[in-house]
CSV table of C-alpha atoms and ligand atoms in Angstrom, one decimal:
chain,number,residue,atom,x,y,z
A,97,UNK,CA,-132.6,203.4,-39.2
A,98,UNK,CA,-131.7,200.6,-37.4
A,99,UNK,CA,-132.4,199.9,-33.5
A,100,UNK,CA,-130.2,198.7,-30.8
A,101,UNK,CA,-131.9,196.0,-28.8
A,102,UNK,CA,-129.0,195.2,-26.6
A,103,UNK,CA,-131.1,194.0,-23.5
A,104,UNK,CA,-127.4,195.3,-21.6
A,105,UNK,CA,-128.1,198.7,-23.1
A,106,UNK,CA,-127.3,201.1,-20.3
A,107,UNK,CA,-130.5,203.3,-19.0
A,108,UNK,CA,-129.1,206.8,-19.2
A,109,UNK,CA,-131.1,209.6,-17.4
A,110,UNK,CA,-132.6,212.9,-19.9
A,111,UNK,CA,-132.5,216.0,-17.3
A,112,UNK,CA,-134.2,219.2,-18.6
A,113,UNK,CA,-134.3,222.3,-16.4
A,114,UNK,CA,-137.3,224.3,-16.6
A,115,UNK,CA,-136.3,227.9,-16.9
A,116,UNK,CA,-136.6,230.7,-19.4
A,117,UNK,CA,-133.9,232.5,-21.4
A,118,UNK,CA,-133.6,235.5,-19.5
A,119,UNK,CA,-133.2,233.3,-16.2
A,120,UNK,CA,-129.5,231.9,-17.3
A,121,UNK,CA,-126.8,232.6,-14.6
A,122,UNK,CA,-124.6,234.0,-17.6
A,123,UNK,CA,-127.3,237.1,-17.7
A,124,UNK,CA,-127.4,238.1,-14.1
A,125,UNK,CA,-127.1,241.8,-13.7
A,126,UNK,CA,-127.7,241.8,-17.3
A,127,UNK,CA,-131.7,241.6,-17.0
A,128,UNK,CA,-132.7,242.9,-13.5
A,129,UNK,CA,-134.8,240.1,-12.1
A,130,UNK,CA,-137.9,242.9,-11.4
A,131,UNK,CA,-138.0,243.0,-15.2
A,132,UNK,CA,-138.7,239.5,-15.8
A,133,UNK,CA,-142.0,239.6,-15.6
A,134,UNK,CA,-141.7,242.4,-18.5
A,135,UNK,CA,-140.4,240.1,-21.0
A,136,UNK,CA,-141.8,237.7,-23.3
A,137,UNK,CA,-142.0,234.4,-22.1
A,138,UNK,CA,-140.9,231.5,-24.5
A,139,UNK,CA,-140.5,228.9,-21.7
A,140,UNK,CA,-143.7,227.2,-22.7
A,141,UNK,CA,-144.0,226.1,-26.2
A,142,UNK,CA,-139.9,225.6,-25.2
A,143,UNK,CA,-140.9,223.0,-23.4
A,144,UNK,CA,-143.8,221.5,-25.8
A,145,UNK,CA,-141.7,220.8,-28.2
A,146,UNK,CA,-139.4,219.0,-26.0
A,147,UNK,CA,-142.9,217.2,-25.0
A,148,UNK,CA,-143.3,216.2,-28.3
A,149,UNK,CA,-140.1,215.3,-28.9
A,150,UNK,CA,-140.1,213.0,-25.8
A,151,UNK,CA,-143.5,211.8,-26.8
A,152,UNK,CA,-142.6,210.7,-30.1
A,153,UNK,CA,-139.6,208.6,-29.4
A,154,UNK,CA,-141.4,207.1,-25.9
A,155,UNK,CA,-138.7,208.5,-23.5
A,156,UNK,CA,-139.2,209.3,-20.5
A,157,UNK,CA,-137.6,212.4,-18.7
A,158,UNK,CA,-136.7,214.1,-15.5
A,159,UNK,CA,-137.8,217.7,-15.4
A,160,UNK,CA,-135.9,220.5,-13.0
A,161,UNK,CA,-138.8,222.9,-13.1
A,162,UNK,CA,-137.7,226.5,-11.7
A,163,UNK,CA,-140.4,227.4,-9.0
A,164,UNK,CA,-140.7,230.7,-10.6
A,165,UNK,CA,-141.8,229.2,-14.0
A,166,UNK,CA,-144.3,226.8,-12.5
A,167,UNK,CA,-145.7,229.6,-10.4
A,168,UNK,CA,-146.4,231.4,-13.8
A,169,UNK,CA,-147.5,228.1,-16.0
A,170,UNK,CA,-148.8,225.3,-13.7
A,171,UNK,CA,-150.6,224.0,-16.5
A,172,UNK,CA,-147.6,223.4,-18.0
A,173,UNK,CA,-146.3,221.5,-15.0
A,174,UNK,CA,-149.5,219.9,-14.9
A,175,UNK,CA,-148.6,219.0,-18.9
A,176,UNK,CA,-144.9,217.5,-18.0
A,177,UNK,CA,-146.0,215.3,-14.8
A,178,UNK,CA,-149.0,213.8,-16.9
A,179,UNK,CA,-146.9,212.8,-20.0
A,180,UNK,CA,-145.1,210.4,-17.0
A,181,UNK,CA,-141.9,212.2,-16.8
A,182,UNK,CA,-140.7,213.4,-13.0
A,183,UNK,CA,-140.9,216.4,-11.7
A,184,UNK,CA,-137.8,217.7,-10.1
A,185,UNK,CA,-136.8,221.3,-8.7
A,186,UNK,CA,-134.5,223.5,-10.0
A,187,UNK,CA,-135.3,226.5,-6.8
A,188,UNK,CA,-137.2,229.1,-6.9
A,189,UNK,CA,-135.5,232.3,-8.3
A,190,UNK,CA,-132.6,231.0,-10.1
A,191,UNK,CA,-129.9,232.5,-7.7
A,192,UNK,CA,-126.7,230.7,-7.2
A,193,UNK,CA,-126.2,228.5,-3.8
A,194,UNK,CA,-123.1,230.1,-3.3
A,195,UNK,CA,-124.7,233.9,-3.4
A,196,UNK,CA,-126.7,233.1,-0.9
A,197,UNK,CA,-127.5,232.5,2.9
A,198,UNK,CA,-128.4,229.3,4.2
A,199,UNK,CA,-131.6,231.0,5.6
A,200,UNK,CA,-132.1,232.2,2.0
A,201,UNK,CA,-131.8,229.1,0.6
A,202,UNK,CA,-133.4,227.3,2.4
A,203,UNK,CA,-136.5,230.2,1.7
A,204,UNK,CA,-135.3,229.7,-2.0
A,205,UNK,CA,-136.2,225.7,-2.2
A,206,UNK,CA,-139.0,225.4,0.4
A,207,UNK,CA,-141.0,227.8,-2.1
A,208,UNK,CA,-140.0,225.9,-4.9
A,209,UNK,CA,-141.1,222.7,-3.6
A,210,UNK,CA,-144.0,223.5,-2.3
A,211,UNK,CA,-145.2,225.0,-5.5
A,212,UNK,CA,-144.1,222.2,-7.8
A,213,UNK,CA,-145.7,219.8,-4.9
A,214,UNK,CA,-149.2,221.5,-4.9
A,215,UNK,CA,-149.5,221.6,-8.8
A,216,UNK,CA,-149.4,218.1,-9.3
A,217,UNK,CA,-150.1,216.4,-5.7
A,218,UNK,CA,-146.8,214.5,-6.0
A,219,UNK,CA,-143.7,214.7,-3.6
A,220,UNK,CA,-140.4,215.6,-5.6
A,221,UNK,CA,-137.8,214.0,-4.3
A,222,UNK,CA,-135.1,215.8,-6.5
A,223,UNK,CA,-133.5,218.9,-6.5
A,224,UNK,CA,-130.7,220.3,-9.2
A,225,UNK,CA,-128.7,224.0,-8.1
A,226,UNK,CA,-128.9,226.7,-10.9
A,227,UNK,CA,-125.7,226.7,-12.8
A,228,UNK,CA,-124.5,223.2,-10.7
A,229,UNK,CA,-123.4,226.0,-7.8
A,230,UNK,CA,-123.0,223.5,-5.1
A,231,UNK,CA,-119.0,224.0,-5.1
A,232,UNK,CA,-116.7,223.4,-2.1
A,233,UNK,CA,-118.1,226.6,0.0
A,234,UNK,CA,-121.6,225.8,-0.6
A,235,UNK,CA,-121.8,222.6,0.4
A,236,UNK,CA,-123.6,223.8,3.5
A,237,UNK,CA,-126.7,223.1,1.0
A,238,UNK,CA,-126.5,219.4,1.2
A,239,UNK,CA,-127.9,219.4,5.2
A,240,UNK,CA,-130.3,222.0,4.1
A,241,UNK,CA,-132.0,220.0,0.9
A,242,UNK,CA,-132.0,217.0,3.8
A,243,UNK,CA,-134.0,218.8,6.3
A,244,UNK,CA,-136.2,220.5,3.4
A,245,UNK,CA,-137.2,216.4,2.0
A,246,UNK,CA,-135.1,216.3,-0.7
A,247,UNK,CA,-133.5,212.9,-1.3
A,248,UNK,CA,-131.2,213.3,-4.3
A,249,UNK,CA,-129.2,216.1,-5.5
A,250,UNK,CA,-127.8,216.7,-8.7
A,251,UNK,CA,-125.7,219.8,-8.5
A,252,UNK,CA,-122.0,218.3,-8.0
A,253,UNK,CA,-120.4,218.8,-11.3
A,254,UNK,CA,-116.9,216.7,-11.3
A,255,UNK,CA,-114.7,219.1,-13.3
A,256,UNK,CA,-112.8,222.2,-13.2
A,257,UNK,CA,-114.6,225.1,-14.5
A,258,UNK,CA,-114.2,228.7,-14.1
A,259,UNK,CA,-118.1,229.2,-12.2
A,260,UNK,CA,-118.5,225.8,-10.6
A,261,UNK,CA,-117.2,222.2,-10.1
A,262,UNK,CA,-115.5,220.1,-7.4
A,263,UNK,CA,-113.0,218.3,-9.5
A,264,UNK,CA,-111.7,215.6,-6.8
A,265,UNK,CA,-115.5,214.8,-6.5
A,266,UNK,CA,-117.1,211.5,-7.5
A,267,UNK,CA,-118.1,210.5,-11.1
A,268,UNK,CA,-121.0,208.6,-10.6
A,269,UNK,CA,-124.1,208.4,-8.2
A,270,UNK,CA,-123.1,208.1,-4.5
A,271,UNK,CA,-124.5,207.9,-1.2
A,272,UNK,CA,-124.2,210.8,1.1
A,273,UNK,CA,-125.1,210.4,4.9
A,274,UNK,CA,-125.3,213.0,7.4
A,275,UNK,CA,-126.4,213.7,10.9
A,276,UNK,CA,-130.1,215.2,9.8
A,277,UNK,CA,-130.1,211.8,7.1
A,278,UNK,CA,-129.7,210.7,3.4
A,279,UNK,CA,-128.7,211.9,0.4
A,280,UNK,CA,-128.0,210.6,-2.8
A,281,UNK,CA,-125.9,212.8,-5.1
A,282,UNK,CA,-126.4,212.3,-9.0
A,283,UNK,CA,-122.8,214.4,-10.6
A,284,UNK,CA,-122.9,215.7,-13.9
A,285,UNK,CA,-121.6,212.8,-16.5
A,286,UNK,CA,-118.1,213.3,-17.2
A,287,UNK,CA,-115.4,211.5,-19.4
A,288,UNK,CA,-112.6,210.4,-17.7
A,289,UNK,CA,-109.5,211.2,-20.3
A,290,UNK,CA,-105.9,210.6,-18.8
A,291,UNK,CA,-107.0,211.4,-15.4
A,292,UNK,CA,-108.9,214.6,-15.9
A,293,UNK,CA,-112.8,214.5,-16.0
A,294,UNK,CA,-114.3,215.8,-19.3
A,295,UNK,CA,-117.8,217.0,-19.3
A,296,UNK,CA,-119.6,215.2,-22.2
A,297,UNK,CA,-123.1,214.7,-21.5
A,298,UNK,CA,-125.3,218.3,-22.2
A,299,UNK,CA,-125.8,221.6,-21.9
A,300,UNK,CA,-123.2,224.2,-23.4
A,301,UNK,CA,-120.8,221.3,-24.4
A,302,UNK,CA,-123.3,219.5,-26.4
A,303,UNK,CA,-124.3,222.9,-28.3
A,304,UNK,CA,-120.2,224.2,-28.9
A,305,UNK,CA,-118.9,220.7,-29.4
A,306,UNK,CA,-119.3,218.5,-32.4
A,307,UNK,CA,-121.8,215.8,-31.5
A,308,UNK,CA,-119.5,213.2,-32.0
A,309,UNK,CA,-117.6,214.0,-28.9
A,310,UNK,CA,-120.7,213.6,-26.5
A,311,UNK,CA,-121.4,210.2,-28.3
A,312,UNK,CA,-117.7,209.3,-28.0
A,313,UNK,CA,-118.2,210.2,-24.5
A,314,UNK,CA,-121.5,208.4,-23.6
A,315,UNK,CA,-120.6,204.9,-25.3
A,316,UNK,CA,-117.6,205.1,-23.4
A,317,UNK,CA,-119.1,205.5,-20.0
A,318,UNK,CA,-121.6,203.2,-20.9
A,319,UNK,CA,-119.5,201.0,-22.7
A,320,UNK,CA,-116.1,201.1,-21.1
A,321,UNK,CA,-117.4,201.6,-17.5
A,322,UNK,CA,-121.1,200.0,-17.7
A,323,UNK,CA,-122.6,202.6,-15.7
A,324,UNK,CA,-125.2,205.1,-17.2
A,325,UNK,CA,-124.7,209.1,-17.4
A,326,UNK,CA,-127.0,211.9,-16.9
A,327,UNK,CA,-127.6,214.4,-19.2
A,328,UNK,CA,-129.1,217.5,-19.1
A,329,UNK,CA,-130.6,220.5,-21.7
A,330,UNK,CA,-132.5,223.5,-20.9
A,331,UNK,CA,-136.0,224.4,-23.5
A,332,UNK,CA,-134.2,227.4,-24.5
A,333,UNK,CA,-131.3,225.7,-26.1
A,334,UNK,CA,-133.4,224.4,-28.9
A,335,UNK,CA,-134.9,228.1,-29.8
A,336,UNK,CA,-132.7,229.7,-32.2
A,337,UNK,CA,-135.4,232.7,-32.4
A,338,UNK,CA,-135.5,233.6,-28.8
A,339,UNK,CA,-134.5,237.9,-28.5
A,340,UNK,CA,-130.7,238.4,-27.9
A,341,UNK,CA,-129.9,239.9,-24.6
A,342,UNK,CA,-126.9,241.9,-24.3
A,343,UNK,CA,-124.0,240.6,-22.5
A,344,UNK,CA,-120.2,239.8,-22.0
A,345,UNK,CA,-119.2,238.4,-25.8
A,346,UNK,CA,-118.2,234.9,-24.1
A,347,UNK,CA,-121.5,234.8,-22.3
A,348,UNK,CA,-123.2,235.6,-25.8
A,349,UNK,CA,-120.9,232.7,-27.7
A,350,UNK,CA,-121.4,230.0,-24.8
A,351,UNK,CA,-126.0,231.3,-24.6
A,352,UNK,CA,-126.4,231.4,-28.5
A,353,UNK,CA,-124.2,229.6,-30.3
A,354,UNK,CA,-125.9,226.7,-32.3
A,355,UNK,CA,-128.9,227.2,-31.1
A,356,UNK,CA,-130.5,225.7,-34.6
A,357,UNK,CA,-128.7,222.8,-34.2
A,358,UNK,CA,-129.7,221.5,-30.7
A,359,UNK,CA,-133.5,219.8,-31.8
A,360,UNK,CA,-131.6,217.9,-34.5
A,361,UNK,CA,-128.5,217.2,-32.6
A,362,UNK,CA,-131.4,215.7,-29.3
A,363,UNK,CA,-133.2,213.5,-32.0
A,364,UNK,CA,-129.6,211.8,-33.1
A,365,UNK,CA,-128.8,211.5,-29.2
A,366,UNK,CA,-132.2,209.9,-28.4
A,367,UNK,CA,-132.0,207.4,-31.5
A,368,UNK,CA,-128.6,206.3,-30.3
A,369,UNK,CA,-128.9,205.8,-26.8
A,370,UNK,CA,-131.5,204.9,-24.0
A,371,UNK,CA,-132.8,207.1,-21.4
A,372,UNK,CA,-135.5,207.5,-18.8
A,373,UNK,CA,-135.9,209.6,-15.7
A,374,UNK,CA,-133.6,210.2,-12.6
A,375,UNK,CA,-135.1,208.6,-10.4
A,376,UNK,CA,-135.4,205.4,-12.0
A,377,UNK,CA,-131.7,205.5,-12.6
A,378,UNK,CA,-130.8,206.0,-9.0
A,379,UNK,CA,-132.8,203.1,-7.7
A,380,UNK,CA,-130.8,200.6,-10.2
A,381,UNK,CA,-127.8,202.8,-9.3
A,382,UNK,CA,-127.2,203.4,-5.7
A,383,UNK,CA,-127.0,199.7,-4.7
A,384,UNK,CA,-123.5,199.9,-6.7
A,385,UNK,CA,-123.2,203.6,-5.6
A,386,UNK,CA,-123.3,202.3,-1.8
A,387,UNK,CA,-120.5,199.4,-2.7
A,388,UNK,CA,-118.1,202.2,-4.5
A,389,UNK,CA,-118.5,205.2,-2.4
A,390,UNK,CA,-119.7,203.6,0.6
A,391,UNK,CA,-121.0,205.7,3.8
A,392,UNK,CA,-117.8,207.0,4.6
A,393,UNK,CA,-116.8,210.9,4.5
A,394,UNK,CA,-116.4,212.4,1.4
A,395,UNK,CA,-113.4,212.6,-0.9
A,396,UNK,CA,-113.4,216.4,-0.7
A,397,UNK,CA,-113.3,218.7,2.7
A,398,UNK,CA,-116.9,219.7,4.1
B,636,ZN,ZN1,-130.8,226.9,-14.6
């Protein structure tokens, strides 16, 4: 196996969020959230093994740890934040931004902080929204993770998608400022094919397509475009064993499908590109983020 020493290698960032199985948008209504605590919990050795994985290859990771989880297994938050990674939130219950109240939400990410803050005595400065559900009628959140501490979001996905997205938004990191302060806002990684923003860089699109396209992707953002992307798994998408919940047959196909593949698929991505944590690539990246974007408003109504 060869290695790329290309001191202009791009710095990608590795995003995990922290959640169980059972906590996945696509099974809302399907498993009542009173019975969660009635299930078996896999998050944990989930997440070990992503640990490991990390461990072996010396990469370091952002982790968007669902207060709910780290309520239930602080040691394992304690685990994550002393392997070096960041610790990021991900909320508290899992509900979408858009479902709720600002007064709810608010609730929802003060808990969540808090919790993740006291475990290991270190402020997070991230925060990413369940199922990237900061969409045109939510961004009411933005203020909100401002007031609450939060410097950087990551729950603007670029694209047009049938639960989230804002497609007109921007591509790359970007500087947000508002009345109450700051905000840096870290969009999911997308191709840009002929105009239209492809997502390339994790989650369900890494599992369904062939790996090749999310390389193809990734060298060409990094390549093409010299700027890094940011990709993101969760620890259940590399447990082909977890117990199959019943659900809408396109919710099963997107939640299961190549599940035994993912671990494998993670080791090729990691051999073939670099990555570190979030927060390290928003400190190299929002000088340029402030030259593109600038200050100005936003390319998208508020
Ligand atoms: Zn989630």
């Amino acid at each position: 196996m060869t290695v790329c020493h290309d001191p202009r290698r791009i710095v990608n960032a590795m995003t995990i969020d922290v959640e169980d199985y059972f906590h996945v948008s696509v099974f809302d209504g399907v498993v009542p959230r009173h019975q969660w605590d009635q299930l078996e919990s896999r998050v944990v050795r989930n997440t070990e093994r992503l640990l490991d994985l990390l461990a072996e290859h010396d990469v370091r990771a952002t982790f968007f740890v669902l207060g709910w989880v780290a309520e239930r297994h602080p040691d394992l938050v304690a685990r994550i934040a002393a392997g070096g990674h960041e610790i990021a939130s991900h909320g508290y219950g899992h509900r979408l931004v858009y479902d709720q109240t600002p007064a709810a939400f608010r609730a929802d990410i003060r808990r969540a902080k808090t919790v993740l803050e006291q475990t290991t005595g270190v402020r997070v400065d991230g925060y990413r929204a369940p199922s990237y559900s900061v969409v045109p009628r939510s961004l009411w959140a933005l203020d909100i993770l401002i007031e609450e501490g939060h410097t950087y979001d990551a729950s603007i996905f670029p694209i047009r998608h049938d639960r989230y997205g804002i497609p007109v938004s921007g591509r790359h990191p970007y500087v947000i400022d508002r009345a109450r302060g700051r905000l840096i806002e870290a969009p999911g990684s997308t191709a840009d094919v002929a105009g239209m923003n492809l997502p390339i860089a994790g989650g369900g699109y890494f599992r369904l397509l062939p790996y090749r396209w999310t390389r193809w992707g990734i060298r060409r953002v990094n390549q093409t475009e010299r700027r890094p992307v940011i990709f993101y798994l969760h620890p259940w998408e590399i447990d082909p064993d977890q117990p199959r919940l019943r659900a809408p047959m396109l919710s099963r196909f997107r939640h299961y499908f190549n599940l035994g593949r993912t671990e494998e698929r993670l080791r090729m991505l990691i051999r073939d590109f670099s990555f570190s944590t979030m927060i390290e690539l928003l400190e190299k990246q929002v000088p340029a983020a402030r030259v593109d974007q600038s200050t100005g408003p936003l390319p998208y109504v508020w």
